[in-house]
Each structure stands twice: as C-alpha cells, then as structure tokens.
Amino acid sequence: VASRPPRGWSVRCPAATARPSHAHAGLAWRGRRALGLTMVAVGAVMASREARKRANKRAAENRDKRWKDLFKRADKGHTGTVTREEVSTLIQEMYGKTPAEPELTFIMKTADTSSSKSSPEDELGEQEFAEAMTAWHCYQEEFVPGSYLNDLFEQCDTDKTGRLNKEQLQRLLYAYTHQEVSEQDAAIVLKQADSLGDCDGGIHRIELKLAIALWFQRYAQKYPCPDAASERPSPTGQDQQGNSKSCSIL
C-alpha cells in the first residue's frame, strides 16, 4: 500500500509549479515592447496632426490679415469696396506689371458676386477682393515664363494675338491630353470658357485653365463607363510616364 503524505502536506503537479522558460519570457517582453512602440507611434501621429492643424490655422489667420491689410491699402477712398482701377493699381505695385484688360476683367468677373448686393457692380468687397487676388496669384504661378502651360500656349498661338481660336485650342487640348479633340468639342469648350464675354472668338491666356477643365468634364461625360476610365486623360496634366506637366486644374 502506497504511503500517504503526512498531514498538512500537499502534492502539486510539477507542470503547475514550473517557472516560465526563457523563451516565454522573451516573447512576453517583446510583446510589451511592441505595444509600447505602437502607442508611441500613435501618439506621434496624433501630435503631428495637431501640429498641422495649428500650423494651418495660423497660416489662415496670417493670410486673412494680409488680405485685410492689402484691401485697406487698395481702398484709397475708404468706401469699403475697391474699384477696377484700384485693383489694377495694387497689382502693378505688388507684381511690377499692369494687368492686361482681359486679365483684369477675368479676375473681377470671377470674384464679383454683386448679385448678393454686398457691393456695387464692378466693385469688390473685402472677401471678393481676396478671391480676386488669389486668382491672380495662381495665374501668375501657372503661367510664369518657362512653365509648361505658358510655353504650350505660346506654341499654339501661332499668330501671336494673345488668344487662341478654335483650331489653335483644338491643337492645344490634343497636345495637353494626347486625346483626339473634335472640332465640335473645341467649339463647345471655346464657347463655354469665354467667361470674358467679349465674343472675340478666342481663349485668352487667363481663360486657358478653365477651358482645360471644361474639356476634361466633357470627356468624362462622353466616356462614363469604368472601362474607359483608364483611357481618360489625367486631370493633372501628366504624361503616360506619370510626369507632371502642370499644376492641378483649378
């Protein structure tokens, strides 16, 4: 008969009392370390996002203050609005060049919301002035001498009139998108992009980005099925190798 252990003693399973092996301890340590690194990474991402938000907020505040200061500078008569002549004078002072009449008309028309009765017709309030100056600044960046769009416009403007007729616009759109552009499409885009309303039958340099955007819109309507999506021209003006030709369409 097997002897029984003395009273007060207990028998435990060796497996239950065995200490964890070094391998198990290593795995546990690595798991805790990975979790700690993950939490640090999440914290860094959160901090980065907050920093970007604060930076964007400061940039917006600085931009608004700059527009306010420029508006006061342009508003010579202290009327609360700026006229066409005052906008032209400010642009000349800031950029060292007087805008051409079509250019000035374009930014005035695109920014003027006189239908809201916030400012008289052909005059800009403070917010409208900011939009007009932003449009002018973007225009100057897009068509700086040597830029892709500027050079393309110069090449297609063979008669050097400063505007493109239907045939010239058709050639430009083909060169930009590498897609066939019919005469009908070119005529429709030209008519829609003539925001100046001067009925001169041409697209001025400052209207070109609008014309390109309208062409992409019309192309998308002609090829709505997913299978044609891969054949559509890139709205950022990229060639087949993905090299950017210009900034995104505004």
PDB file of C-alpha atoms in Angstrom, residues 8 14 16 28 48 57 105 110 112 117-120 125 128 137 149 155 162 199 206 212 219 224 236 240 249:
ATOM      1  CA  GLY A   8      -0.603  19.182   6.168  1.00  0.00           C
ATOM      2  CA  PRO A  14       5.363  19.735 -11.473  1.00  0.00           C
ATOM      3  CA  ALA A  16       1.887  23.737 -12.499  1.00  0.00           C
ATOM      4  CA  ALA A  28       6.251  38.430 -23.362  1.00  0.00           C
ATOM      5  CA  SER A  48       1.748  65.618 -35.793  1.00  0.00           C
ATOM      6  CA  LYS A  57      -4.886  77.762 -38.529  1.00  0.00           C
ATOM      7  CA  THR A 105     -11.794  91.628 -66.434  1.00  0.00           C
ATOM      8  CA  THR A 110     -14.895  85.570 -61.319  1.00  0.00           C
ATOM      9  CA  ASP A 112     -17.557  89.733 -58.184  1.00  0.00           C
ATOM     10  CA  LYS A 117     -25.881  93.152 -53.135  1.00  0.00           C
ATOM     11  CA  SER A 118     -22.884  93.146 -50.797  1.00  0.00           C
ATOM     12  CA  SER A 119     -21.045  95.546 -53.092  1.00  0.00           C
ATOM     13  CA  PRO A 120     -21.873  97.652 -56.173  1.00  0.00           C
ATOM     14  CA  GLY A 125     -15.874  93.853 -51.176  1.00  0.00           C
ATOM     15  CA  GLU A 128     -14.315  89.297 -53.148  1.00  0.00           C
ATOM     16  CA  HIS A 137      -1.557  84.946 -57.786  1.00  0.00           C
ATOM     17  CA  LEU A 149       1.216  75.774 -69.880  1.00  0.00           C
ATOM     18  CA  GLN A 155       3.398  77.428 -79.328  1.00  0.00           C
ATOM     19  CA  GLY A 162      -2.651  86.605 -77.231  1.00  0.00           C
ATOM     20  CA  CYS A 199     -17.274  87.423 -78.237  1.00  0.00           C
ATOM     21  CA  ILE A 206      -6.039  83.591 -68.332  1.00  0.00           C
ATOM     22  CA  ILE A 212      -8.924  72.650 -69.996  1.00  0.00           C
ATOM     23  CA  TYR A 219     -14.523  63.997 -71.952  1.00  0.00           C
ATOM     24  CA  PRO A 224     -18.800  57.432 -68.438  1.00  0.00           C
ATOM     25  CA  THR A 236      -3.361  66.907 -63.563  1.00  0.00           C
ATOM     26  CA  GLN A 240       1.990  58.384 -69.731  1.00  0.00           C
ATOM     27  CA  ILE A 249      -6.848  72.049 -62.762  1.00  0.00           C
TER      28      ILE A 249
END
